[in-house]
mmCIF file of C-alpha atoms in Angstrom:
data_model
loop_
_atom_site.group_PDB
_atom_site.id
_atom_site.type_symbol
_atom_site.label_atom_id
_atom_site.label_comp_id
_atom_site.label_asym_id
_atom_site.label_seq_id
_atom_site.Cartn_x
_atom_site.Cartn_y
_atom_site.Cartn_z
ATOM 1 C CA MET A 1061 -31.551 -2.712 -13.504
ATOM 2 C CA ALA A 1062 -28.294 -1.596 -12.844
ATOM 3 C CA THR A 1063 -25.102 -3.048 -10.328
ATOM 4 C CA ILE A 1064 -23.911 -0.386 -8.621
ATOM 5 C CA ILE A 1065 -19.528 -1.220 -7.772
ATOM 6 C CA VAL A 1066 -17.723 0.911 -5.131
ATOM 7 C CA VAL A 1067 -14.114 1.417 -6.132
ATOM 8 C CA THR A 1068 -12.949 1.948 -1.892
ATOM 9 C CA SER A 1069 -9.856 1.222 0.313
ATOM 10 C CA GLY A 1070 -9.646 3.479 3.158
ATOM 11 C CA LYS A 1071 -6.106 5.063 3.065
ATOM 12 C CA GLY A 1072 -5.301 7.507 0.434
ATOM 13 C CA GLY A 1073 -3.660 7.658 -2.956
ATOM 14 C CA VAL A 1074 -3.447 3.583 -3.420
ATOM 15 C CA GLY A 1075 -5.294 3.670 -6.914
ATOM 16 C CA LYS A 1076 -8.491 4.168 -6.053
ATOM 17 C CA THR A 1077 -9.180 7.099 -8.467
ATOM 18 C CA THR A 1078 -6.911 5.607 -11.087
ATOM 19 C CA THR A 1079 -8.723 1.716 -10.570
ATOM 20 C CA SER A 1080 -12.146 3.661 -11.159
ATOM 21 C CA ALA A 1081 -11.416 5.333 -14.014
ATOM 22 C CA SER A 1082 -10.380 1.894 -15.919
ATOM 23 C CA PHE A 1083 -12.216 0.106 -15.159
ATOM 24 C CA ALA A 1084 -15.172 1.988 -16.193
ATOM 25 C CA THR A 1085 -13.388 2.358 -18.836
ATOM 26 C CA GLY A 1086 -12.994 -1.031 -19.380
ATOM 27 C CA LEU A 1087 -16.849 -2.181 -18.626
ATOM 28 C CA ALA A 1088 -18.243 0.301 -21.748
ATOM 29 C CA GLN A 1089 -15.007 -1.063 -23.950
ATOM 30 C CA ARG A 1090 -16.835 -4.032 -23.380
ATOM 31 C CA GLY A 1091 -20.367 -2.877 -24.366
ATOM 32 C CA TYR A 1092 -21.685 -2.336 -20.827
ATOM 33 C CA ARG A 1093 -23.411 0.794 -20.469
ATOM 34 C CA THR A 1094 -21.089 2.410 -17.520
ATOM 35 C CA VAL A 1095 -21.323 6.244 -15.653
ATOM 36 C CA VAL A 1096 -18.556 6.519 -13.509
ATOM 37 C CA ILE A 1097 -19.596 8.950 -10.095
ATOM 38 C CA ASP A 1098 -16.599 11.551 -8.302
ATOM 39 C CA PHE A 1099 -17.177 11.586 -4.708
ATOM 40 C CA ASP A 1100 -14.857 12.793 -3.765
ATOM 41 C CA VAL A 1101 -16.079 16.103 -2.833
ATOM 42 C CA GLY A 1102 -14.078 19.259 -2.805
ATOM 43 C CA LEU A 1103 -11.102 17.316 -3.712
ATOM 44 C CA ARG A 1104 -12.453 16.274 -7.168
ATOM 45 C CA ASN A 1105 -9.762 14.481 -9.624
ATOM 46 C CA LEU A 1106 -11.759 11.679 -11.233
ATOM 47 C CA ASP A 1107 -12.149 14.367 -14.402
ATOM 48 C CA LEU A 1108 -8.024 15.202 -14.519
ATOM 49 C CA ILE A 1109 -7.933 11.383 -14.534
ATOM 50 C CA MET A 1110 -10.727 11.088 -17.224
ATOM 51 C CA GLY A 1111 -9.124 13.686 -18.659
ATOM 52 C CA CYS A 1112 -12.964 15.684 -18.797
ATOM 53 C CA GLU A 1113 -11.697 18.278 -16.538
ATOM 54 C CA ARG A 1114 -12.501 21.085 -18.931
ATOM 55 C CA ARG A 1115 -15.685 20.139 -19.528
ATOM 56 C CA VAL A 1116 -16.643 20.230 -16.247
ATOM 57 C CA VAL A 1117 -20.107 22.855 -16.095
ATOM 58 C CA TYR A 1118 -22.356 21.072 -13.643
ATOM 59 C CA ASP A 1119 -21.628 18.126 -10.638
ATOM 60 C CA PHE A 1120 -23.054 15.814 -8.735
ATOM 61 C CA VAL A 1121 -24.240 18.341 -5.919
ATOM 62 C CA ASN A 1122 -25.756 19.937 -8.512
ATOM 63 C CA VAL A 1123 -27.580 17.341 -9.529
ATOM 64 C CA ILE A 1124 -28.280 16.473 -5.695
ATOM 65 C CA ASN A 1125 -29.301 20.148 -5.114
ATOM 66 C CA ASN A 1126 -31.790 19.638 -8.258
ATOM 67 C CA GLU A 1127 -29.671 22.706 -9.828
ATOM 68 C CA ALA A 1128 -28.747 20.434 -12.717
ATOM 69 C CA ASN A 1129 -30.631 17.864 -14.212
ATOM 70 C CA LEU A 1130 -28.306 14.393 -15.025
ATOM 71 C CA ASN A 1131 -28.361 14.914 -18.604
ATOM 72 C CA GLN A 1132 -26.621 18.519 -18.123
ATOM 73 C CA ALA A 1133 -23.884 17.168 -15.661
ATOM 74 C CA LEU A 1134 -23.457 13.753 -17.102
ATOM 75 C CA ILE A 1135 -20.194 14.075 -19.542
ATOM 76 C CA ARG A 1136 -19.761 11.626 -22.593
ATOM 77 C CA ASP A 1137 -16.769 10.215 -23.016
ATOM 78 C CA LYS A 1138 -14.511 11.717 -25.703
ATOM 79 C CA ARG A 1139 -12.767 8.103 -26.346
ATOM 80 C CA VAL A 1140 -15.270 4.856 -25.454
ATOM 81 C CA GLU A 1141 -19.042 5.139 -25.959
ATOM 82 C CA ASN A 1142 -21.648 4.312 -23.364
ATOM 83 C CA LEU A 1143 -19.354 5.622 -21.164
ATOM 84 C CA TYR A 1144 -19.783 8.250 -18.364
ATOM 85 C CA ILE A 1145 -18.480 10.535 -16.002
ATOM 86 C CA LEU A 1146 -20.540 12.531 -12.776
ATOM 87 C CA PRO A 1147 -17.419 14.828 -11.633
ATOM 88 C CA ALA A 1148 -18.120 15.780 -7.968
ATOM 89 C CA SER A 1149 -18.067 19.577 -6.758
ATOM 90 C CA GLN A 1150 -15.688 21.644 -5.614
ATOM 91 C CA THR A 1151 -17.484 23.370 -3.091
ATOM 92 C CA ARG A 1152 -16.496 22.448 0.430
ATOM 93 C CA ASP A 1153 -19.556 21.775 1.936
ATOM 94 C CA LYS A 1154 -19.751 17.762 2.894
ATOM 95 C CA GLU A 1155 -22.928 18.182 3.791
ATOM 96 C CA ALA A 1156 -23.984 17.912 0.508
ATOM 97 C CA LEU A 1157 -24.141 14.428 0.272
ATOM 98 C CA THR A 1158 -27.089 13.303 2.094
ATOM 99 C CA LYS A 1159 -28.429 9.878 1.861
ATOM 100 C CA GLU A 1160 -31.723 11.003 0.108
ATOM 101 C CA GLY A 1161 -29.502 12.954 -2.117
ATOM 102 C CA VAL A 1162 -27.385 10.101 -3.441
ATOM 103 C CA GLU A 1163 -30.242 7.826 -3.460
ATOM 104 C CA ARG A 1164 -32.254 9.960 -5.418
ATOM 105 C CA VAL A 1165 -29.463 10.324 -8.127
ATOM 106 C CA LEU A 1166 -28.213 6.031 -7.965
ATOM 107 C CA ASN A 1167 -31.828 5.947 -9.187
ATOM 108 C CA GLU A 1168 -32.325 8.337 -11.738
ATOM 109 C CA LEU A 1169 -28.700 6.646 -12.871
ATOM 110 C CA LYS A 1170 -30.434 2.742 -12.059
ATOM 111 C CA VAL A 1171 -32.966 3.093 -15.471
ATOM 112 C CA GLY A 1172 -30.031 3.992 -18.429
ATOM 113 C CA PHE A 1173 -26.883 1.762 -17.285
ATOM 114 C CA ASP A 1174 -25.560 -1.659 -16.475
ATOM 115 C CA TYR A 1175 -22.934 -0.171 -13.992
ATOM 116 C CA ILE A 1176 -22.698 1.950 -11.761
ATOM 117 C CA VAL A 1177 -18.841 2.882 -9.960
ATOM 118 C CA CYS A 1178 -18.570 5.102 -7.520
ATOM 119 C CA ASP A 1179 -15.247 6.476 -6.603
ATOM 120 C CA SER A 1180 -14.990 6.641 -3.010
ATOM 121 C CA PRO A 1181 -12.462 9.341 -1.338
ATOM 122 C CA ALA A 1182 -9.825 8.036 1.458
ATOM 123 C CA GLY A 1183 -11.158 7.995 4.797
ATOM 124 C CA ILE A 1184 -14.268 6.945 6.350
ATOM 125 C CA GLU A 1185 -16.038 10.171 6.555
ATOM 126 C CA ARG A 1186 -18.943 11.176 5.248
ATOM 127 C CA GLY A 1187 -18.121 11.037 1.568
ATOM 128 C CA ALA A 1188 -16.290 6.995 1.150
ATOM 129 C CA LEU A 1189 -20.083 5.932 3.785
ATOM 130 C CA MET A 1190 -21.976 7.056 0.849
ATOM 131 C CA ALA A 1191 -19.656 5.904 -1.818
ATOM 132 C CA LEU A 1192 -19.991 2.411 -0.480
ATOM 133 C CA TYR A 1193 -23.021 2.697 1.652
ATOM 134 C CA PHE A 1194 -25.779 1.898 -1.794
ATOM 135 C CA ALA A 1195 -22.990 -1.227 -3.320
ATOM 136 C CA ASP A 1196 -23.305 -4.200 -4.329
ATOM 137 C CA GLN A 1197 -20.081 -4.994 -5.312
ATOM 138 C CA ALA A 1198 -16.880 -3.245 -3.832
ATOM 139 C CA LEU A 1199 -13.097 -3.223 -5.085
ATOM 140 C CA VAL A 1200 -10.895 -3.050 -2.835
ATOM 141 C CA VAL A 1201 -7.422 -1.596 -3.182
ATOM 142 C CA THR A 1202 -5.170 -1.982 -1.813
ATOM 143 C CA ASN A 1203 -0.834 -1.603 -2.158
ATOM 144 C CA PRO A 1204 1.421 -4.525 -0.083
ATOM 145 C CA GLU A 1205 1.986 -2.263 2.895
ATOM 146 C CA VAL A 1206 1.286 -2.254 5.817
ATOM 147 C CA SER A 1207 -1.080 0.987 6.533
ATOM 148 C CA SER A 1208 -3.504 0.385 3.493
ATOM 149 C CA VAL A 1209 -3.633 -3.353 4.324
ATOM 150 C CA ARG A 1210 -4.848 -2.252 7.761
ATOM 151 C CA ASP A 1211 -6.939 0.447 6.178
ATOM 152 C CA SER A 1212 -8.881 -2.258 4.044
ATOM 153 C CA ASP A 1213 -9.590 -4.492 6.614
ATOM 154 C CA ARG A 1214 -11.087 -1.732 7.801
ATOM 155 C CA ILE A 1215 -13.282 -0.382 5.039
ATOM 156 C CA LEU A 1216 -14.262 -4.322 4.837
ATOM 157 C CA GLY A 1217 -15.324 -3.801 8.426
ATOM 158 C CA ILE A 1218 -17.526 -1.054 7.379
ATOM 159 C CA LEU A 1219 -19.332 -2.401 4.051
ATOM 160 C CA ALA A 1220 -20.180 -5.688 6.037
ATOM 161 C CA SER A 1221 -22.015 -3.131 9.251
ATOM 162 C CA ARG A 1222 -22.379 0.170 7.807
ATOM 163 C CA SER A 1223 -23.870 -0.417 4.203
ATOM 164 C CA LEU A 1224 -27.103 -0.133 3.267
ATOM 165 C CA ARG A 1225 -27.501 -4.578 2.361
ATOM 166 C CA ALA A 1226 -25.679 -4.859 6.139
ATOM 167 C CA GLU A 1227 -28.462 -2.429 6.995
ATOM 168 C CA GLN A 1228 -31.534 -4.199 5.073
ATOM 169 C CA GLY A 1229 -29.555 -7.871 6.069
ATOM 170 C CA ASP A 1230 -29.634 -8.779 2.303
ATOM 171 C CA GLU A 1231 -26.541 -10.224 0.726
ATOM 172 C CA PRO A 1232 -23.853 -9.273 1.814
ATOM 173 C CA VAL A 1233 -21.628 -6.336 -0.186
ATOM 174 C CA LYS A 1234 -19.760 -9.101 -2.842
ATOM 175 C CA GLU A 1235 -16.023 -8.060 -2.123
ATOM 176 C CA HIS A 1236 -13.318 -7.942 -4.467
ATOM 177 C CA LEU A 1237 -9.289 -6.752 -3.627
ATOM 178 C CA VAL A 1238 -7.566 -4.878 -6.182
ATOM 179 C CA LEU A 1239 -3.680 -5.226 -5.691
ATOM 180 C CA ALA A 1240 -2.204 -2.528 -7.311
ATOM 181 C CA ARG A 1241 1.554 -1.031 -7.252
ATOM 182 C CA TYR A 1242 2.916 -4.419 -6.420
ATOM 183 C CA ALA A 1243 6.483 -5.059 -7.232
ATOM 184 C CA PRO A 1244 7.528 -9.020 -8.123
ATOM 185 C CA GLU A 1245 10.922 -8.585 -7.603
ATOM 186 C CA ARG A 1246 11.078 -6.938 -4.370
ATOM 187 C CA ALA A 1247 8.405 -9.459 -2.808
ATOM 188 C CA ASP A 1248 10.411 -12.417 -4.480
ATOM 189 C CA ARG A 1249 13.220 -11.186 -2.310
ATOM 190 C CA GLY A 1250 11.308 -10.590 0.481
ATOM 191 C CA ASP A 1251 10.691 -6.680 0.969
ATOM 192 C CA MET A 1252 7.182 -6.578 -0.100
ATOM 193 C CA LEU A 1253 4.045 -8.185 1.464
ATOM 194 C CA SER A 1254 3.321 -10.787 -1.537
ATOM 195 C CA VAL A 1255 0.388 -11.583 -2.952
ATOM 196 C CA ASP A 1256 -0.393 -14.444 -1.277
ATOM 197 C CA ASP A 1257 0.455 -12.439 2.412
ATOM 198 C CA VAL A 1258 -2.068 -9.521 1.650
ATOM 199 C CA LEU A 1259 -4.825 -12.017 0.445
ATOM 200 C CA GLU A 1260 -4.120 -14.341 3.451
ATOM 201 C CA ILE A 1261 -4.172 -11.250 5.979
ATOM 202 C CA LEU A 1262 -7.969 -9.497 4.145
ATOM 203 C CA GLY A 1263 -8.769 -13.335 3.127
ATOM 204 C CA ILE A 1264 -11.210 -11.908 0.364
ATOM 205 C CA PRO A 1265 -10.923 -12.875 -3.762
ATOM 206 C CA LEU A 1266 -8.416 -11.234 -5.584
ATOM 207 C CA LEU A 1267 -10.396 -9.859 -8.069
ATOM 208 C CA GLY A 1268 -6.735 -8.492 -10.275
ATOM 209 C CA VAL A 1269 -3.090 -7.143 -9.080
ATOM 210 C CA ILE A 1270 -2.117 -4.617 -11.229
ATOM 211 C CA PRO A 1271 2.088 -4.500 -10.843
ATOM 212 C CA GLU A 1272 4.102 -1.090 -10.408
ATOM 213 C CA SER A 1273 4.148 0.775 -13.579
ATOM 214 C CA GLN A 1274 5.512 3.718 -15.050
ATOM 215 C CA THR A 1275 2.985 4.005 -17.110
ATOM 216 C CA VAL A 1276 -0.097 4.901 -14.757
ATOM 217 C CA LEU A 1277 1.471 8.488 -14.226
ATOM 218 C CA GLN A 1278 2.721 8.820 -17.889
ATOM 219 C CA SER A 1279 -1.358 8.331 -18.406
ATOM 220 C CA SER A 1280 -2.625 9.810 -15.388
ATOM 221 C CA ASN A 1281 -0.542 12.675 -17.214
ATOM 222 C CA ALA A 1282 -2.339 12.505 -19.943
ATOM 223 C CA GLY A 1283 -5.755 12.078 -18.660
ATOM 224 C CA VAL A 1284 -6.256 8.938 -20.684
ATOM 225 C CA PRO A 1285 -7.083 6.022 -18.475
ATOM 226 C CA VAL A 1286 -4.424 3.671 -18.389
ATOM 227 C CA ILE A 1287 -6.536 0.712 -19.581
ATOM 228 C CA LEU A 1288 -6.482 2.077 -22.684
ATOM 229 C CA GLU A 1289 -2.447 1.697 -23.259
ATOM 230 C CA ASP A 1290 -2.941 -1.542 -23.608
ATOM 231 C CA SER A 1291 1.036 -2.184 -24.528
ATOM 232 C CA SER A 1292 2.122 -1.783 -20.712
ATOM 233 C CA GLU A 1293 1.463 -3.741 -18.182
ATOM 234 C CA ALA A 1294 -0.538 -2.245 -15.885
ATOM 235 C CA GLY A 1295 -3.297 -1.309 -18.583
ATOM 236 C CA ALA A 1296 -3.475 -5.284 -19.809
ATOM 237 C CA ALA A 1297 -3.829 -5.835 -15.897
ATOM 238 C CA TYR A 1298 -6.377 -3.865 -15.542
ATOM 239 C CA SER A 1299 -8.102 -5.403 -18.778
ATOM 240 C CA ASP A 1300 -7.744 -9.273 -17.235
ATOM 241 C CA LEU A 1301 -9.205 -7.526 -14.529
ATOM 242 C CA VAL A 1302 -12.662 -6.239 -16.141
ATOM 243 C CA ASP A 1303 -13.125 -9.474 -18.393
ATOM 244 C CA ARG A 1304 -11.956 -11.498 -14.513
ATOM 245 C CA PHE A 1305 -14.818 -9.257 -12.878
ATOM 246 C CA LEU A 1306 -17.860 -10.119 -15.804
ATOM 247 C CA GLY A 1307 -16.800 -13.965 -15.181
ATOM 248 C CA LYS A 1308 -13.637 -14.333 -17.742
ATOM 249 C CA SER A 1309 -11.509 -16.916 -15.888
ATOM 250 C CA LEU A 1310 -7.790 -15.622 -16.297
ATOM 251 C CA PRO A 1311 -4.514 -16.262 -15.276
ATOM 252 C CA HIS A 1312 -2.983 -13.563 -12.932
ATOM 253 C CA ARG A 1313 -0.314 -12.186 -14.884
ATOM 254 C CA PHE A 1314 2.509 -9.794 -13.308
ATOM 255 C CA ILE A 1315 2.425 -11.303 -9.813
ATOM 256 C CA SER A 1316 5.993 -12.646 -10.610
ATOM 257 C CA THR A 1317 9.659 -11.930 -11.439
ATOM 258 C CA GLN A 1318 10.330 -14.021 -15.115
ATOM 259 C CA LYS A 1319 12.330 -16.582 -13.223
ATOM 260 C CA LYS A 1320 9.601 -17.058 -10.616
ATOM 261 C CA GLY A 1321 7.181 -17.369 -12.977
ATOM 262 C CA PHE A 1322 7.310 -20.875 -14.602
ATOM 263 C CA LEU A 1323 7.524 -22.283 -10.300
ATOM 264 C CA GLN A 1324 4.510 -20.263 -9.676
ATOM 265 C CA ARG A 1325 2.817 -22.317 -12.740
ATOM 266 C CA LEU A 1326 4.614 -25.443 -12.067
ATOM 267 C CA PHE A 1327 2.658 -25.092 -8.163
ATOM 268 C CA GLY A 1328 -0.279 -23.723 -9.751
ATOM 269 C CA GLY A 1329 0.244 -20.209 -8.000
ATOM 270 C CA SER A 1330 -2.115 -18.900 -10.594
ATOM 271 C CA MET B 582 7.555 -22.886 6.477
ATOM 272 C CA ARG B 583 10.304 -20.712 7.639
ATOM 273 C CA LEU B 584 12.955 -23.295 6.720
ATOM 274 C CA LEU B 585 11.904 -24.221 3.272
ATOM 275 C CA ASP B 586 11.636 -20.056 2.702
ATOM 276 C CA SER B 587 14.883 -19.974 3.842
ATOM 277 C CA ILE B 588 16.015 -23.187 1.672
ATOM 278 C CA PHE B 589 14.153 -21.854 -1.364
ATOM 279 C CA ARG B 590 14.502 -17.753 -0.949
ATOM 280 C CA PRO B 591 17.427 -16.306 -1.014
ATOM 281 C CA PRO B 592 18.751 -14.853 2.294
ATOM 282 C CA PRO B 593 16.135 -11.989 2.306
ATOM 283 C CA SER B 594 15.508 -9.145 4.067
ATOM 284 C CA LYS B 595 12.866 -10.289 5.901
ATOM 285 C CA SER B 596 10.836 -7.343 6.654
ATOM 286 C CA ALA B 597 7.980 -8.603 4.029
ATOM 287 C CA ALA B 598 7.585 -11.251 6.978
ATOM 288 C CA LEU B 599 8.151 -8.500 9.582
ATOM 289 C CA ALA B 600 5.015 -6.334 7.956
ATOM 290 C CA LYS B 601 2.533 -9.658 7.950
ATOM 291 C CA GLU B 602 3.276 -11.111 11.413
ATOM 292 C CA ARG B 603 2.647 -7.284 12.493
ATOM 293 C CA LEU B 604 -0.990 -6.997 10.106
ATOM 294 C CA GLN B 605 -1.543 -10.351 11.674
ATOM 295 C CA ILE B 606 -1.901 -9.401 15.106
ATOM 296 C CA ILE B 607 -2.961 -5.639 14.591
ATOM 297 C CA VAL B 608 -5.652 -7.343 12.232
ATOM 298 C CA THR B 609 -6.990 -9.704 14.114
ATOM 299 C CA HIS B 610 -6.454 -7.690 17.436
ATOM 300 C CA GLU B 611 -9.320 -5.251 15.548
ATOM 301 C CA ARG B 612 -11.550 -7.645 14.434
ATOM 302 C CA GLY B 613 -12.037 -8.771 17.657
ATOM 303 C CA ASN B 614 -12.826 -4.976 18.801
ATOM 304 C CA ARG B 615 -15.834 -4.578 15.898
ATOM 305 C CA ARG B 616 -17.213 -7.858 16.866
ATOM 306 C CA ASN B 617 -17.361 -6.778 20.424
ATOM 307 C CA SER B 618 -18.912 -3.581 20.188
ATOM 308 C CA PRO B 619 -21.811 -5.076 18.620
ATOM 309 C CA ASP B 620 -25.324 -3.008 16.647
ATOM 310 C CA TYR B 621 -26.665 -4.100 19.932
ATOM 311 C CA LEU B 622 -24.534 -1.922 22.495
ATOM 312 C CA PRO B 623 -25.961 1.700 21.036
ATOM 313 C CA ALA B 624 -29.920 0.610 21.294
ATOM 314 C CA LEU B 625 -29.383 -1.103 24.831
ATOM 315 C CA LYS B 626 -27.900 1.736 26.004
ATOM 316 C CA LYS B 627 -31.172 3.906 24.682
ATOM 317 C CA GLU B 628 -33.512 1.237 26.252
ATOM 318 C CA LEU B 629 -31.659 1.088 29.330
ATOM 319 C CA LEU B 630 -31.628 5.686 29.619
ATOM 320 C CA GLU B 631 -35.753 5.502 29.201
ATOM 321 C CA VAL B 632 -36.170 2.307 31.973
ATOM 322 C CA VAL B 633 -34.502 4.791 34.552
ATOM 323 C CA ARG B 634 -36.136 7.363 33.213
ATOM 324 C CA LYS B 635 -39.574 6.320 34.234
ATOM 325 C CA TYR B 636 -38.081 7.052 37.495
ATOM 326 C CA VAL B 637 -35.485 9.164 37.793
ATOM 327 C CA PRO B 638 -33.950 12.032 35.406
ATOM 328 C CA ILE B 639 -31.080 11.296 33.449
ATOM 329 C CA ASP B 640 -29.567 12.516 30.251
ATOM 330 C CA GLN B 641 -27.533 10.010 27.266
ATOM 331 C CA SER B 642 -24.032 11.400 29.096
ATOM 332 C CA GLN B 643 -24.951 9.781 32.569
ATOM 333 C CA VAL B 644 -25.411 6.088 30.696
ATOM 334 C CA LYS B 645 -22.269 4.348 30.235
ATOM 335 C CA VAL B 646 -21.873 0.771 28.617
ATOM 336 C CA HIS B 647 -19.004 -0.783 27.916
ATOM 337 C CA LEU B 648 -18.552 -4.552 26.767
ATOM 338 C CA ASP B 649 -14.946 -5.468 27.640
ATOM 339 C CA ARG B 650 -13.370 -9.622 26.317
ATOM 340 C CA GLU B 651 -10.446 -10.737 27.547
ATOM 341 C CA ASP B 652 -9.403 -14.586 26.795
ATOM 342 C CA GLY B 653 -12.271 -16.157 27.000
ATOM 343 C CA TYR B 654 -15.380 -14.628 28.779
ATOM 344 C CA GLU B 655 -17.263 -11.350 28.021
ATOM 345 C CA VAL B 656 -18.290 -8.635 30.805
ATOM 346 C CA LEU B 657 -20.444 -6.179 30.543
ATOM 347 C CA GLU B 658 -19.969 -3.081 32.019
ATOM 348 C CA LEU B 659 -22.954 -0.650 32.783
ATOM 349 C CA ASN B 660 -22.182 2.710 34.457
ATOM 350 C CA ILE B 661 -25.638 4.430 35.276
ATOM 351 C CA THR B 662 -24.746 8.222 36.807
ATOM 352 C CA LEU B 663 -27.831 9.109 39.580
ATOM 353 C CA PRO B 664 -27.983 13.236 39.664
ATOM 354 C CA GLU B 665 -27.700 14.884 43.101
ATOM 355 C CA GLU B 666 -30.490 14.447 45.483
ATOM 356 C CA GLU B 667 -31.802 17.240 45.983
ATOM 357 C CA GLN B 668 -32.942 16.657 41.882
ATOM 358 C CA ARG B 669 -34.896 13.474 42.341
ATOM 359 C CA VAL B 670 -37.909 12.935 42.067
ATOM 360 C CA THR B 671 -40.172 10.632 43.447
ATOM 361 C CA GLN B 672 -42.525 10.143 41.286
ATOM 362 C CA PRO B 673 -42.628 9.239 37.896
ATOM 363 C CA ARG B 674 -42.266 12.292 35.357
ATOM 364 C CA PRO B 675 -43.307 12.684 31.579
ATOM 365 C CA ASN B 676 -40.200 15.263 30.930
ATOM 366 C CA ASP B 677 -37.240 15.458 32.582
ATOM 367 C CA GLY B 678 -36.698 19.524 31.954
ATOM 368 C CA GLY B 679 -36.592 21.651 35.568
ATOM 369 C CA ALA B 680 -35.800 20.798 39.170
#
């Protein structure tokens, strides 16, 4: 039975789609059959980040409306085995995402996949609510910045009250913090919220810290998930994140400037 | 803590500290609000409406339920607006249309 993971944040532009693309790619690289679904109906972008925008024929809403079947809509990634993309539609009709429709598609996907990654749109409207409703686990993508942290807290509240797990009184959605666009030197200077500051405020376990990196933009320009750029810091950080998600215990890298790295290790702030 | 920071860190601009302080206040406040408008409020409102309707025809918008929390105690405020005298009925009615 597949595990459903929502990648969410509340605020836009914090790195949800970048994270969804790299996380799903990383899971597939490690041999898990993985599908990543774009829930941003009307503003699809996952296809561009994954580099398959010219191969979109049918989309998520077509499948929900029975205008196409899943096999027609799923796009098989050309670089990584076991990886499939289900693009969002470009129609403006967000009402198309019905709870019943989404549930039916997810149930169908559950049969053939190990992991279903739901790339949530920004905001707390229908698309975002549908992306998180059926989730077993959540990656909450946050930037070290006040509005992003506040919105993440809001999303945590919604996960705890409006997900299927919450409504049924099941074990709650398992939450993971992904702190993206982190600049350790600025945090050290006191110009940016530090990893510890954000952890203290949000109070959920840290899955990974993605450093601010030019490679993220370069790889999105090229339509290559940044995790495939394994020589880059951001790519390596996403690889670590995936390994940690799968149970490996790895120290957090790229969270301190070189000098501070030593001190940090000394004081156990792995 | 502040003292330690000032010894071990170069003179910081402190904007991160300010951000943290502001966030802690607003996040705590908003979490409080979340917990304060608990799940039972919509159901409570619906049931109240049903009870009152047995005697007086009113609709959803005429029942207001509000929960307030002020340091340590909670106030549940109910505000039910009854219709004008001539619209009222003394006997329970199965439906509330007309009059």
